[in-house]
PDB file of C-alpha atoms in Angstrom:
ATOM      1  CA  MET X   1      36.559 121.900  -3.861  1.00 47.00           C
ATOM      2  CA  THR X   2      37.879 119.011  -1.562  1.00 55.00           C
ATOM      3  CA  THR X   3      36.325 118.532   1.817  1.00 54.00           C
ATOM      4  CA  GLY X   4      37.040 116.355   4.670  1.00 65.00           C
ATOM      5  CA  THR X   5      40.198 115.347   6.639  1.00 76.00           C
ATOM      6  CA  ALA X   6      43.395 114.997   4.261  1.00 91.00           C
ATOM      7  CA  LEU X   7      44.635 111.074   4.144  1.00 95.00           C
ATOM      8  CA  VAL X   8      48.365 112.522   4.734  1.00 95.00           C
ATOM      9  CA  GLU X   9      49.444 116.256   4.964  1.00 95.00           C
ATOM     10  CA  LEU X  10      53.020 117.286   5.646  1.00 95.00           C
ATOM     11  CA  ASP X  11      53.417 120.897   7.218  1.00 96.00           C
ATOM     12  CA  ASP X  12      56.778 122.449   6.999  1.00 94.00           C
ATOM     13  CA  VAL X  13      58.636 118.861   7.334  1.00 95.00           C
ATOM     14  CA  SER X  14      62.423 118.999   7.237  1.00 94.00           C
ATOM     15  CA  LYS X  15      65.124 116.321   7.368  1.00 94.00           C
ATOM     16  CA  TYR X  16      68.864 116.469   8.161  1.00 92.00           C
ATOM     17  CA  TYR X  17      71.606 114.182   7.881  1.00 89.00           C
ATOM     18  CA  GLY X  18      74.245 115.674  10.147  1.00 87.00           C
ATOM     19  CA  ASN X  19      75.001 118.901   8.630  1.00 88.00           C
ATOM     20  CA  ILE X  20      73.580 118.004   5.392  1.00 88.00           C
ATOM     21  CA  ARG X  21      70.204 119.653   4.750  1.00 88.00           C
ATOM     22  CA  ALA X  22      68.009 116.763   2.687  1.00 91.00           C
ATOM     23  CA  LEU X  23      64.678 118.525   3.009  1.00 93.00           C
ATOM     24  CA  GLU X  24      63.386 121.848   4.633  1.00 92.00           C
ATOM     25  CA  GLY X  25      60.045 123.542   5.035  1.00 92.00           C
ATOM     26  CA  VAL X  26      58.202 121.078   2.783  1.00 93.00           C
ATOM     27  CA  SER X  27      54.476 121.399   2.877  1.00 94.00           C
ATOM     28  CA  LEU X  28      51.846 118.862   0.893  1.00 93.00           C
ATOM     29  CA  VAL X  29      48.530 117.277   1.444  1.00 94.00           C
ATOM     30  CA  VAL X  30      46.762 114.342  -0.109  1.00 95.00           C
ATOM     31  CA  HIS X  31      43.136 113.878  -0.182  1.00 95.00           C
ATOM     32  CA  ALA X  32      40.950 110.782  -1.160  1.00 95.00           C
ATOM     33  CA  GLY X  33      40.420 110.800  -4.927  1.00 94.00           C
ATOM     34  CA  GLU X  34      42.999 113.178  -5.984  1.00 95.00           C
ATOM     35  CA  ILE X  35      46.823 113.198  -7.193  1.00 96.00           C
ATOM     36  CA  THR X  36      49.383 115.140  -5.465  1.00 96.00           C
ATOM     37  CA  CYS X  37      52.380 115.244  -7.829  1.00 95.00           C
ATOM     38  CA  VAL X  38      55.808 115.923  -6.712  1.00 95.00           C
ATOM     39  CA  LEU X  39      58.466 117.179  -8.960  1.00 94.00           C
ATOM     40  CA  GLY X  40      61.798 117.781  -9.303  1.00 89.00           C
ATOM     41  CA  ASP X  41      65.496 117.037 -10.544  1.00 85.00           C
ATOM     42  CA  ASN X  42      67.830 114.581  -9.487  1.00 82.00           C
ATOM     43  CA  GLY X  43      68.869 115.662  -5.790  1.00 83.00           C
ATOM     44  CA  ALA X  44      65.975 117.715  -5.456  1.00 87.00           C
ATOM     45  CA  GLY X  45      64.830 115.982  -2.113  1.00 89.00           C
ATOM     46  CA  LYS X  46      62.047 113.816  -3.661  1.00 91.00           C
ATOM     47  CA  SER X  47      63.770 110.376  -2.586  1.00 90.00           C
ATOM     48  CA  THR X  48      63.915 111.664   1.185  1.00 92.00           C
ATOM     49  CA  LEU X  49      60.314 112.837   1.303  1.00 94.00           C
ATOM     50  CA  ILE X  50      59.085 109.332  -0.314  1.00 92.00           C
ATOM     51  CA  LYS X  51      61.504 108.063   2.937  1.00 92.00           C
ATOM     52  CA  ILE X  52      59.530 110.038   5.424  1.00 95.00           C
ATOM     53  CA  ILE X  53      56.034 108.944   3.893  1.00 95.00           C
ATOM     54  CA  ALA X  54      57.062 105.414   3.493  1.00 93.00           C
ATOM     55  CA  GLY X  55      58.505 105.126   7.363  1.00 93.00           C
ATOM     56  CA  LEU X  56      61.710 104.495   6.388  1.00 92.00           C
ATOM     57  CA  HIS X  57      62.741 107.774   7.957  1.00 92.00           C
ATOM     58  CA  ARG X  58      61.668 110.058  10.722  1.00 92.00           C
ATOM     59  CA  HIS X  59      61.465 114.075   9.920  1.00 93.00           C
ATOM     60  CA  ASP X  60      63.317 116.004  12.334  1.00 93.00           C
ATOM     61  CA  ALA X  61      61.044 119.162  12.041  1.00 93.00           C
ATOM     62  CA  GLY X  62      57.440 120.151  11.220  1.00 94.00           C
ATOM     63  CA  THR X  63      54.403 117.628  11.087  1.00 95.00           C
ATOM     64  CA  PHE X  64      53.443 114.755   9.156  1.00 95.00           C
ATOM     65  CA  SER X  65      49.881 113.973  10.079  1.00 95.00           C
ATOM     66  CA  ILE X  66      47.996 110.720   8.845  1.00 95.00           C
ATOM     67  CA  GLU X  67      44.074 111.199   8.771  1.00 94.00           C
ATOM     68  CA  GLY X  68      44.192 114.322  11.164  1.00 91.00           C
ATOM     69  CA  GLU X  69      46.575 112.386  13.681  1.00 94.00           C
ATOM     70  CA  GLU X  70      49.963 113.689  14.157  1.00 94.00           C
ATOM     71  CA  THR X  71      52.486 111.010  13.774  1.00 92.00           C
ATOM     72  CA  ARG X  72      55.900 109.473  13.337  1.00 92.00           C
ATOM     73  CA  LEU X  73      56.309 106.683  11.644  1.00 91.00           C
ATOM     74  CA  ALA X  74      58.640 103.988  12.770  1.00 90.00           C
ATOM     75  CA  SER X  75      58.653 101.480  10.302  1.00 91.00           C
ATOM     76  CA  PRO X  76      57.628 100.948   6.429  1.00 90.00           C
ATOM     77  CA  ARG X  77      55.243  98.032   8.020  1.00 90.00           C
ATOM     78  CA  GLU X  78      53.673 100.630  10.140  1.00 93.00           C
ATOM     79  CA  ALA X  79      53.344 102.828   7.127  1.00 93.00           C
ATOM     80  CA  LEU X  80      51.399  99.949   5.466  1.00 91.00           C
ATOM     81  CA  ASP X  81      49.292  98.923   8.509  1.00 92.00           C
ATOM     82  CA  ARG X  82      48.380 102.616   8.237  1.00 94.00           C
ATOM     83  CA  GLY X  83      47.125 102.448   4.631  1.00 94.00           C
ATOM     84  CA  ILE X  84      50.290 103.903   2.868  1.00 95.00           C
ATOM     85  CA  ALA X  85      51.814 101.503   0.180  1.00 93.00           C
ATOM     86  CA  THR X  86      54.765 102.911  -1.630  1.00 92.00           C
ATOM     87  CA  VAL X  87      55.780 101.601  -4.972  1.00 90.00           C
ATOM     88  CA  TYR X  88      59.494 102.066  -5.689  1.00 86.00           C
ATOM     89  CA  GLN X  89      61.292 102.494  -8.953  1.00 78.00           C
ATOM     90  CA  ASP X  90      62.881  99.306  -8.947  1.00 74.00           C
ATOM     91  CA  LEU X  91      59.659  97.682  -7.608  1.00 73.00           C
ATOM     92  CA  ALA X  92      61.192  94.967  -5.511  1.00 73.00           C
ATOM     93  CA  VAL X  93      59.813  92.114  -7.639  1.00 81.00           C
ATOM     94  CA  VAL X  94      61.166  88.468  -7.948  1.00 87.00           C
ATOM     95  CA  PRO X  95      61.482  88.023 -11.829  1.00 89.00           C
ATOM     96  CA  LEU X  96      61.434  84.275 -11.867  1.00 93.00           C
ATOM     97  CA  MET X  97      58.321  84.305  -9.880  1.00 92.00           C
ATOM     98  CA  PRO X  98      55.004  84.186 -11.575  1.00 94.00           C
ATOM     99  CA  VAL X  99      52.764  87.545 -11.387  1.00 94.00           C
ATOM    100  CA  TRP X 100      50.431  85.832  -9.016  1.00 94.00           C
ATOM    101  CA  ARG X 101      53.411  84.910  -6.565  1.00 93.00           C
ATOM    102  CA  ASN X 102      54.669  88.435  -6.534  1.00 92.00           C
ATOM    103  CA  PHE X 103      51.349  89.745  -6.122  1.00 93.00           C
ATOM    104  CA  PHE X 104      50.846  88.082  -2.678  1.00 93.00           C
ATOM    105  CA  LEU X 105      54.465  88.392  -1.898  1.00 87.00           C
ATOM    106  CA  GLY X 106      54.656  88.583   2.167  1.00 82.00           C
ATOM    107  CA  SER X 107      50.876  88.345   2.218  1.00 86.00           C
ATOM    108  CA  GLU X 108      50.382  84.481   1.103  1.00 86.00           C
ATOM    109  CA  PRO X 109      47.051  82.667   2.295  1.00 86.00           C
ATOM    110  CA  VAL X 110      47.385  79.296   3.526  1.00 87.00           C
ATOM    111  CA  LYS X 111      45.136  76.289   3.682  1.00 87.00           C
ATOM    112  CA  GLY X 112      45.043  73.134   5.754  1.00 83.00           C
ATOM    113  CA  LYS X 113      46.406  72.593   9.460  1.00 86.00           C
ATOM    114  CA  GLY X 114      49.662  71.581  10.985  1.00 82.00           C
ATOM    115  CA  PRO X 115      51.603  69.436   9.079  1.00 84.00           C
ATOM    116  CA  PHE X 116      49.173  69.832   5.998  1.00 83.00           C
ATOM    117  CA  LYS X 117      49.272  73.543   6.021  1.00 87.00           C
ATOM    118  CA  ARG X 118      50.334  74.742   2.483  1.00 88.00           C
ATOM    119  CA  LEU X 119      49.953  77.851   0.244  1.00 88.00           C
ATOM    120  CA  ASP X 120      46.473  78.215  -1.158  1.00 88.00           C
ATOM    121  CA  VAL X 121      47.629  78.725  -4.613  1.00 90.00           C
ATOM    122  CA  GLN X 122      44.365  78.461  -6.620  1.00 92.00           C
ATOM    123  CA  THR X 123      43.174  81.504  -4.533  1.00 93.00           C
ATOM    124  CA  MET X 124      46.034  83.243  -5.380  1.00 94.00           C
ATOM    125  CA  ARG X 125      45.799  82.659  -8.733  1.00 93.00           C
ATOM    126  CA  GLU X 126      42.065  83.546  -9.120  1.00 93.00           C
ATOM    127  CA  THR X 127      42.161  86.688  -6.675  1.00 93.00           C
ATOM    128  CA  THR X 128      45.186  88.107  -8.801  1.00 93.00           C
ATOM    129  CA  ARG X 129      43.492  87.573 -11.979  1.00 93.00           C
ATOM    130  CA  THR X 130      40.136  89.224 -10.484  1.00 92.00           C
ATOM    131  CA  ALA X 131      41.941  92.183  -8.867  1.00 90.00           C
ATOM    132  CA  LEU X 132      43.827  92.853 -12.065  1.00 90.00           C
ATOM    133  CA  LEU X 133      41.019  92.790 -14.363  1.00 89.00           C
ATOM    134  CA  ARG X 134      38.912  95.372 -11.863  1.00 85.00           C
ATOM    135  CA  MET X 135      41.603  97.465 -12.462  1.00 82.00           C
ATOM    136  CA  GLY X 136      41.267  97.382 -16.239  1.00 82.00           C
ATOM    137  CA  ILE X 137      44.372  95.114 -16.488  1.00 84.00           C
ATOM    138  CA  ASP X 138      44.185  91.939 -18.545  1.00 84.00           C
ATOM    139  CA  LEU X 139      47.236  90.045 -18.660  1.00 81.00           C
ATOM    140  CA  ARG X 140      47.739  87.002 -20.847  1.00 79.00           C
ATOM    141  CA  ASP X 141      48.627  84.401 -18.026  1.00 90.00           C
ATOM    142  CA  VAL X 142      49.016  85.127 -14.226  1.00 93.00           C
ATOM    143  CA  ASP X 143      51.472  82.013 -14.170  1.00 94.00           C
ATOM    144  CA  GLN X 144      53.823  83.746 -16.291  1.00 92.00           C
ATOM    145  CA  PRO X 145      57.091  85.141 -14.615  1.00 93.00           C
ATOM    146  CA  ILE X 146      56.914  88.720 -14.074  1.00 92.00           C
ATOM    147  CA  GLY X 147      60.311  89.317 -15.406  1.00 90.00           C
ATOM    148  CA  THR X 148      58.691  88.591 -18.517  1.00 91.00           C
ATOM    149  CA  LEU X 149      56.313  91.534 -18.332  1.00 88.00           C
ATOM    150  CA  SER X 150      57.220  94.957 -19.672  1.00 86.00           C
ATOM    151  CA  GLY X 151      58.189  97.585 -17.359  1.00 85.00           C
ATOM    152  CA  GLY X 152      54.704  99.350 -17.455  1.00 86.00           C
ATOM    153  CA  GLU X 153      52.823  96.002 -17.130  1.00 87.00           C
ATOM    154  CA  ARG X 154      54.868  95.232 -14.163  1.00 88.00           C
ATOM    155  CA  GLN X 155      54.327  98.985 -12.598  1.00 88.00           C
ATOM    156  CA  CYS X 156      50.426  98.186 -13.257  1.00 88.00           C
ATOM    157  CA  VAL X 157      50.451  95.291 -11.395  1.00 90.00           C
ATOM    158  CA  ALA X 158      52.177  96.800  -8.042  1.00 89.00           C
ATOM    159  CA  ILE X 159      49.157  99.417  -8.677  1.00 89.00           C
ATOM    160  CA  ALA X 160      46.824  96.636  -8.702  1.00 90.00           C
ATOM    161  CA  ARG X 161      48.629  94.805  -5.652  1.00 89.00           C
ATOM    162  CA  ALA X 162      48.168  98.305  -3.389  1.00 88.00           C
ATOM    163  CA  VAL X 163      44.500  98.780  -4.327  1.00 88.00           C
ATOM    164  CA  HIS X 164      43.618  95.153  -3.628  1.00 89.00           C
ATOM    165  CA  PHE X 165      45.535  95.027  -0.239  1.00 89.00           C
ATOM    166  CA  GLY X 166      43.685  98.070   1.250  1.00 88.00           C
ATOM    167  CA  ALA X 167      45.829 101.018   0.600  1.00 92.00           C
ATOM    168  CA  LYS X 168      44.226 104.582   1.347  1.00 95.00           C
ATOM    169  CA  VAL X 169      47.382 106.372  -0.030  1.00 95.00           C
ATOM    170  CA  LEU X 170      49.658 105.235  -2.923  1.00 95.00           C
ATOM    171  CA  VAL X 171      53.108 106.826  -3.417  1.00 95.00           C
ATOM    172  CA  LEU X 172      54.434 106.008  -6.716  1.00 94.00           C
ATOM    173  CA  ASP X 173      58.460 106.745  -6.911  1.00 91.00           C
ATOM    174  CA  GLU X 174      59.086 107.976 -10.739  1.00 90.00           C
ATOM    175  CA  PRO X 175      56.626 105.142 -12.248  1.00 89.00           C
ATOM    176  CA  THR X 176      57.479 106.279 -15.869  1.00 88.00           C
ATOM    177  CA  ALA X 177      61.217 107.173 -15.749  1.00 86.00           C
ATOM    178  CA  ALA X 178      62.415 104.325 -17.691  1.00 80.00           C
ATOM    179  CA  LEU X 179      59.243 103.688 -19.892  1.00 85.00           C
ATOM    180  CA  GLY X 180      58.548 104.668 -23.352  1.00 85.00           C
ATOM    181  CA  VAL X 181      55.491 107.250 -24.672  1.00 87.00           C
ATOM    182  CA  LYS X 182      53.220 104.233 -25.010  1.00 86.00           C
ATOM    183  CA  GLN X 183      53.966 102.475 -21.813  1.00 87.00           C
ATOM    184  CA  SER X 184      54.061 105.663 -19.570  1.00 89.00           C
ATOM    185  CA  GLY X 185      50.625 106.228 -21.025  1.00 90.00           C
ATOM    186  CA  VAL X 186      49.349 102.893 -19.890  1.00 88.00           C
ATOM    187  CA  VAL X 187      50.884 103.418 -16.365  1.00 90.00           C
ATOM    188  CA  LEU X 188      49.330 107.071 -15.858  1.00 93.00           C
ATOM    189  CA  LYS X 189      45.799 105.281 -17.033  1.00 91.00           C
ATOM    190  CA  TYR X 190      45.998 102.999 -13.758  1.00 90.00           C
ATOM    191  CA  VAL X 191      47.374 105.934 -12.006  1.00 93.00           C
ATOM    192  CA  ALA X 192      44.146 107.690 -12.681  1.00 93.00           C
ATOM    193  CA  ALA X 193      42.229 104.354 -12.125  1.00 90.00           C
ATOM    194  CA  ALA X 194      43.881 104.046  -8.561  1.00 91.00           C
ATOM    195  CA  ARG X 195      42.631 107.728  -7.810  1.00 93.00           C
ATOM    196  CA  ASP X 196      39.025 106.865  -9.283  1.00 92.00           C
ATOM    197  CA  ALA X 197      38.878 103.987  -6.867  1.00 89.00           C
ATOM    198  CA  GLY X 198      39.117 106.563  -4.141  1.00 92.00           C
ATOM    199  CA  LEU X 199      42.805 106.607  -3.114  1.00 93.00           C
ATOM    200  CA  GLY X 200      44.885 109.511  -2.227  1.00 95.00           C
ATOM    201  CA  VAL X 201      47.768 109.300  -4.941  1.00 95.00           C
ATOM    202  CA  VAL X 202      51.559 111.019  -4.361  1.00 96.00           C
ATOM    203  CA  LEU X 203      53.338 110.929  -8.101  1.00 95.00           C
ATOM    204  CA  ILE X 204      56.734 111.358  -7.898  1.00 94.00           C
ATOM    205  CA  THR X 205      58.160 112.578 -11.013  1.00 92.00           C
ATOM    206  CA  HIS X 206      60.820 114.766 -12.906  1.00 90.00           C
ATOM    207  CA  ASN X 207      58.385 115.021 -16.136  1.00 91.00           C
ATOM    208  CA  PRO X 208      55.956 117.922 -15.884  1.00 92.00           C
ATOM    209  CA  HIS X 209      54.076 116.718 -18.719  1.00 93.00           C
ATOM    210  CA  HIS X 210      53.260 113.320 -17.425  1.00 94.00           C
ATOM    211  CA  ALA X 211      52.326 115.241 -14.032  1.00 94.00           C
ATOM    212  CA  TYR X 212      49.975 117.698 -15.598  1.00 94.00           C
ATOM    213  CA  LEU X 213      47.931 114.919 -17.417  1.00 94.00           C
ATOM    214  CA  VAL X 214      46.606 113.380 -14.262  1.00 95.00           C
ATOM    215  CA  GLY X 215      47.633 115.936 -11.206  1.00 95.00           C
ATOM    216  CA  ASP X 216      45.466 118.030  -8.908  1.00 95.00           C
ATOM    217  CA  ARG X 217      47.846 119.435  -7.040  1.00 94.00           C
ATOM    218  CA  PHE X 218      51.536 120.173  -7.805  1.00 96.00           C
ATOM    219  CA  VAL X 219      54.682 120.596  -5.177  1.00 95.00           C
ATOM    220  CA  LEU X 220      58.169 121.619  -6.902  1.00 94.00           C
ATOM    221  CA  LEU X 221      61.271 120.892  -5.136  1.00 94.00           C
ATOM    222  CA  LYS X 222      64.782 121.959  -5.594  1.00 91.00           C
ATOM    223  CA  ARG X 223      68.078 121.252  -3.561  1.00 90.00           C
ATOM    224  CA  GLY X 224      65.558 120.086  -0.741  1.00 90.00           C
ATOM    225  CA  SER X 225      63.405 122.841  -0.462  1.00 91.00           C
ATOM    226  CA  MET X 226      59.761 123.759  -1.711  1.00 93.00           C
ATOM    227  CA  THR X 227      59.920 126.304  -4.490  1.00 92.00           C
ATOM    228  CA  ALA X 228      56.254 126.180  -5.569  1.00 90.00           C
ATOM    229  CA  SER X 229      52.652 124.691  -4.809  1.00 92.00           C
ATOM    230  CA  HIS X 230      49.780 124.740  -6.917  1.00 94.00           C
ATOM    231  CA  ALA X 231      46.648 123.503  -7.469  1.00 93.00           C
ATOM    232  CA  LYS X 232      45.774 122.224 -11.221  1.00 94.00           C
ATOM    233  CA  ASP X 233      43.577 125.234 -12.109  1.00 93.00           C
ATOM    234  CA  ALA X 234      45.994 127.913 -10.904  1.00 93.00           C
ATOM    235  CA  VAL X 235      48.794 126.988 -13.192  1.00 93.00           C
ATOM    236  CA  SER X 236      49.356 125.984 -16.745  1.00 93.00           C
ATOM    237  CA  LEU X 237      51.461 123.430 -17.997  1.00 93.00           C
ATOM    238  CA  ASP X 238      53.596 125.921 -19.876  1.00 92.00           C
ATOM    239  CA  GLU X 239      54.248 127.690 -16.338  1.00 92.00           C
ATOM    240  CA  LEU X 240      54.816 124.224 -14.413  1.00 92.00           C
ATOM    241  CA  THR X 241      57.356 123.147 -16.900  1.00 90.00           C
ATOM    242  CA  ARG X 242      59.142 126.958 -16.610  1.00 89.00           C
ATOM    243  CA  GLN X 243      59.201 126.761 -12.809  1.00 88.00           C
ATOM    244  CA  MET X 244      60.586 123.487 -12.654  1.00 84.00           C
ATOM    245  CA  ALA X 245      63.262 123.944 -15.271  1.00 77.00           C
ATOM    246  CA  GLY X 246      64.556 126.857 -13.186  1.00 68.00           C
ATOM    247  CA  GLY X 247      62.527 129.807 -14.544  1.00 61.00           C
ATOM    248  CA  SER X 248      64.842 132.844 -14.675  1.00 59.00           C
ATOM    249  CA  GLU X 249      67.884 130.659 -14.266  1.00 59.00           C
ATOM    250  CA  LEU X 250      66.915 129.069 -17.629  1.00 57.00           C
ATOM    251  CA  ASP X 251      66.619 132.543 -19.176  1.00 62.00           C
ATOM    252  CA  ASP X 252      69.916 133.412 -17.788  1.00 65.00           C
ATOM    253  CA  LEU X 253      71.381 130.465 -19.509  1.00 61.00           C
ATOM    254  CA  ARG X 254      69.755 130.905 -22.799  1.00 65.00           C
ATOM    255  CA  HIS X 255      71.121 134.394 -23.117  1.00 68.00           C
ATOM    256  CA  GLU X 256      74.875 132.863 -22.223  1.00 71.00           C
ATOM    257  CA  LEU X 257      74.388 130.226 -24.769  1.00 75.00           C
ATOM    258  CA  GLU X 258      73.248 132.554 -27.598  1.00 73.00           C
ATOM    259  CA  ARG X 259      76.046 133.062 -29.845  1.00 62.00           C
ATOM    260  CA  ALA X 260      76.891 136.605 -30.993  1.00 53.00           C
ATOM    261  CA  THR X 261      75.654 137.924 -34.540  1.00 53.00           C
ATOM    262  CA  PRO X 262      78.214 137.106 -36.923  1.00 60.00           C
ATOM    263  CA  PRO X 263      80.042 140.000 -38.693  1.00 61.00           C
ATOM    264  CA  THR X 264      78.726 141.077 -41.703  1.00 63.00           C
ATOM    265  CA  ALA X 265      80.865 141.090 -44.925  1.00 60.00           C
ATOM    266  CA  GLY X 266      83.233 143.865 -45.109  1.00 59.00           C
ATOM    267  CA  GLU X 267      83.274 144.803 -41.433  1.00 56.00           C
TER     268      GLU X 267
END
C-alpha cells in the first residue's frame, strides 16, 4: 500500500474554453515510485490534462496539489521548478544537434569568466554519457545528431534527461504512439526504470496493453470526463480494454454490424 503525501494530486479538476468543456471532474493521484496511466482516444481530454499538469494552462475548477500544497501553476518553468518534467510526443529536439547538446538544451554549463566564458563541452559529453548509462541506455556515440536516433532512442534520452535534472514527476505524452512493438518495449523499459528511480510517472496513452504492462493506477477519460479509475489489482487487462473501447457501446455496435443469417436453400 502506498504511503506518504502524493507528489501530484488532482481532485475534481475541470477546464473550459468558453462554452466548450475540455475537461470536467477529473481526479488522479501520483505517488513516488508509481506509474499512473491516463487512457483515452483522441478528443478524450488527455492533452488538456497534460497542459494543466505541465503549467501551460490553469484549471478552472477543482484542486491541483503538488506534495500536498494546493497550487495553480503559472508556466511550464514553474512546473519544472516544482519538479514536474513533461516529455511531449514531438520531443522538441533539434535534430541536427548532437545528443549531448540536446540533453543540456537550455541548461548548458559554462566555464571561464568574462570574454573567455564558453560552453563546457567536455562536461556535457561526459555527463550525458554517464546519465544515459545510469538508466541502462548505451548509445553508440553521444556526438551523433539526435535526429539519427530511432524514435524509441530519442524518447529514452528525454526520459534520462528528466531523471538527471531532478524531476520528481515525469509526464509522458503518448511515448509509444508512433513506435513499433520492439521500440515500444524499449521505451516502456525505461519508463519502468524512471519509476524504479523513485519518480512518479504519468503515462498518457491510448494503448491499454502498454499501460497494463507498467501501470499501477489507471484513469480512463472520454469526451473530457473521467469514466473510471482503477488500481491495477482491481482490474484485468481485458476489462480495462473493454472499458476503454466503450464497453456496452462496442457491444451495441457489434450487434449492428453482424450480418443477418443468410437464408437456406429453398426458402
